[in-house]
CSV table of C-alpha atoms in Angstrom, one decimal:
chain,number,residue,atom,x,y,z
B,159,UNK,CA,186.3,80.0,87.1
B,160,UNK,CA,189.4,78.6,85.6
B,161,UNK,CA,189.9,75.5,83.3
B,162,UNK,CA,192.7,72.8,84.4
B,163,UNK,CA,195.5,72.3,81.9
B,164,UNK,CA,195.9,68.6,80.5
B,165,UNK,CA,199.0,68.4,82.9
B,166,UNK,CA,196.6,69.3,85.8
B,167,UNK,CA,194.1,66.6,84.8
B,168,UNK,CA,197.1,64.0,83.9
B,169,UNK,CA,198.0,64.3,87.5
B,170,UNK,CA,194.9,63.2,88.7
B,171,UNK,CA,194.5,60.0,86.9
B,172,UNK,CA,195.4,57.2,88.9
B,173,UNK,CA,195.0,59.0,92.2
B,174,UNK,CA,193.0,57.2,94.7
B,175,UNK,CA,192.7,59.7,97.6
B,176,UNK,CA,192.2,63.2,97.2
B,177,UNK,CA,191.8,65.9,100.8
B,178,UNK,CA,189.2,68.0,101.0
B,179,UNK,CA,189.8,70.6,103.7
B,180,UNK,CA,186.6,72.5,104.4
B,181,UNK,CA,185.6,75.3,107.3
B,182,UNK,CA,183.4,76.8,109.3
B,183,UNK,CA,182.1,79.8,109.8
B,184,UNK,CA,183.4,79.6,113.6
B,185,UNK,CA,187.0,78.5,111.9
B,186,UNK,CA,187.0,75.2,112.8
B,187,UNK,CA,189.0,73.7,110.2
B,188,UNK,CA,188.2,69.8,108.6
B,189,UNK,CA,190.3,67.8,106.0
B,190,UNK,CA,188.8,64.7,105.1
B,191,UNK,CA,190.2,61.9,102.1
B,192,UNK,CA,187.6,61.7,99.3
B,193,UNK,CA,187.7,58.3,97.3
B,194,UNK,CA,184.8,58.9,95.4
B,195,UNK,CA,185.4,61.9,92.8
B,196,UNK,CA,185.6,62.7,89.2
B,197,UNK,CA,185.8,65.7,86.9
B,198,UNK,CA,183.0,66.4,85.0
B,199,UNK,CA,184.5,69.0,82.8
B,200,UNK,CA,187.5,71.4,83.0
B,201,UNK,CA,185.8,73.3,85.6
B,202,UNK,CA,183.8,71.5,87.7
B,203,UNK,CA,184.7,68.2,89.9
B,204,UNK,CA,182.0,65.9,91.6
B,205,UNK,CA,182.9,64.5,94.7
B,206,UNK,CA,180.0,61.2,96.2
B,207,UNK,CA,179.4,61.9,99.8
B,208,UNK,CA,179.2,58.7,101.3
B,209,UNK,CA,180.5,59.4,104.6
B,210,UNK,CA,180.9,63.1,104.9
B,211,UNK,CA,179.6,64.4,108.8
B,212,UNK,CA,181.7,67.4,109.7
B,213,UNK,CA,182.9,67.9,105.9
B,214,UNK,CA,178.6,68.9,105.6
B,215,UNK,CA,178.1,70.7,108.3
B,216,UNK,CA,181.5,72.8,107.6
B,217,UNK,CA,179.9,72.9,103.5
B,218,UNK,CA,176.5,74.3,105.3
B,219,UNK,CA,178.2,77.6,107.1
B,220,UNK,CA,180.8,77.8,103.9
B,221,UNK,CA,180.8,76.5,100.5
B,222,UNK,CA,184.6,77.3,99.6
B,223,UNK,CA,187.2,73.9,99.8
B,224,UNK,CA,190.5,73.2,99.1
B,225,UNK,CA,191.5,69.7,97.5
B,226,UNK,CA,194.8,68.7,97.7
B,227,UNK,CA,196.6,65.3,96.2
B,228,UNK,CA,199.5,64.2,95.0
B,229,UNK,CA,200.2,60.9,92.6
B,230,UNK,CA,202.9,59.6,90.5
B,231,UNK,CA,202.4,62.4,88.3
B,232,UNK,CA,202.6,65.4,90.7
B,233,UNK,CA,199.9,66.9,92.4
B,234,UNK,CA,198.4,70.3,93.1
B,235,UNK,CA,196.4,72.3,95.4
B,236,UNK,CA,192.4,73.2,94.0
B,237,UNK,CA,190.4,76.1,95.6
B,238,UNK,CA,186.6,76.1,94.5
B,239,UNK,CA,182.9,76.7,95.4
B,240,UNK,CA,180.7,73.6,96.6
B,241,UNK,CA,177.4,73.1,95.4
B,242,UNK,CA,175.0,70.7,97.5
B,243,UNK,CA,173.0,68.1,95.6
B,244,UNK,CA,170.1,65.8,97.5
B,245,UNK,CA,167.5,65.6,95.2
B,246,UNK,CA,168.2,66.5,91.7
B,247,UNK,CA,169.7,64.7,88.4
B,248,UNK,CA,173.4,65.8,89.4
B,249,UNK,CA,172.3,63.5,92.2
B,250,UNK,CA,170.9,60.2,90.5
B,251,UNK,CA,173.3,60.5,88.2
B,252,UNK,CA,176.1,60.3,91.0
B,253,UNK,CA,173.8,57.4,93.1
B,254,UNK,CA,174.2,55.7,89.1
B,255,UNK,CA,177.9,56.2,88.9
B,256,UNK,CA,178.6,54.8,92.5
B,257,UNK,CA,176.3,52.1,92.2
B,258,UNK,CA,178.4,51.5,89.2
B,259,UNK,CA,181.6,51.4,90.3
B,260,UNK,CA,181.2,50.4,94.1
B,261,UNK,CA,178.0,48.3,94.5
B,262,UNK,CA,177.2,48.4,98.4
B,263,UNK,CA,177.8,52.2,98.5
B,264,UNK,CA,175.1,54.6,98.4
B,265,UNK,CA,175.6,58.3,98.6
B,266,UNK,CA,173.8,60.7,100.4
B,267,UNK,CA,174.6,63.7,98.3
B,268,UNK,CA,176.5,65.1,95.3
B,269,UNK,CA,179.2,67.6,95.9
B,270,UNK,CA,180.0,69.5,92.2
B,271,UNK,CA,183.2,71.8,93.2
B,272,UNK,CA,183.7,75.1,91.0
B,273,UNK,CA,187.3,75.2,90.2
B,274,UNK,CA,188.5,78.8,90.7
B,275,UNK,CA,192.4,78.5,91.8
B,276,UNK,CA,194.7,75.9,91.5
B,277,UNK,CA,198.1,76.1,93.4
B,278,UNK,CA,201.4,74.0,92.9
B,279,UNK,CA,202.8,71.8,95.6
B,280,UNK,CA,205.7,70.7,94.0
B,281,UNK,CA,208.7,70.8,96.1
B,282,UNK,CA,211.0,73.7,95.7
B,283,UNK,CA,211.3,77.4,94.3
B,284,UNK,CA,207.5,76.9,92.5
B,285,UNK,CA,205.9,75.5,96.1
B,286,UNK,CA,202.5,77.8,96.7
B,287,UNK,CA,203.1,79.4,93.3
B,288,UNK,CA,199.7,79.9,91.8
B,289,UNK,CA,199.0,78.6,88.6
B,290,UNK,CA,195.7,79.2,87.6
């Protein structure tokens, strides 16, 4: 597991889409914008599943993701681990937070993402270059 830098969690703010690309075990490749995300800590990031159909079924078979964005501040490439919640207080507490934020949403699930790579995708001689 690695911990995103300050410039890594600068970037994020004020992003409103981020793409999750997820697999299955048949390598059927999905990427899918996520509005509804946070970090909960340096190494962890929750993403609400509102709408997620293929993005699940991929999650199911394979639990690794990549999230990609990029904002006024830059953007990178994360590679983690997914962890399911249904039933659970990572779960109410998500339901909470989008309740919160975006009233006539509910979620069907949690998704808490494990950090453990992040890439650079900053145009030029550093593009692909890993950073953490």
């Amino acid at each position: 597991m690695v911990k995103l830098t300050e410039e890594i969690k600068e970037s994020l703010k004020g992003v409103k889409t981020i793409y999750m690309a997820t697999c299955s075990n048949d390598c059927i490749p999905n990427v899918a914008p996520m509005g509804a995300y946070k970090l909960l800590d340096d190494e962890t990031m929750l993403i609400s599943d509102q709408f997620m159909n293929k993005t699940m079924k991929n999650l199911e078979q394979n639990q690794k993701v990549a999230i990609s964005y990029w904002g006024e501040k830059g953007g990178y490439q994360i590679k983690g681990v997914a962890v399911v919640h249904k039933d659970d207080d990572v779960f109410k507490e998500d339901v909470e937070w989008i309740k919160s934020v975006m009233p006539k949403l509910t979620p069907k699930s949690a998704v808490v993402i494990r950090i453990t790579e992040v890439y650079s995708i900053k145009p030029g001689t550093e593009a692909g270059k890993k950073i953490l």
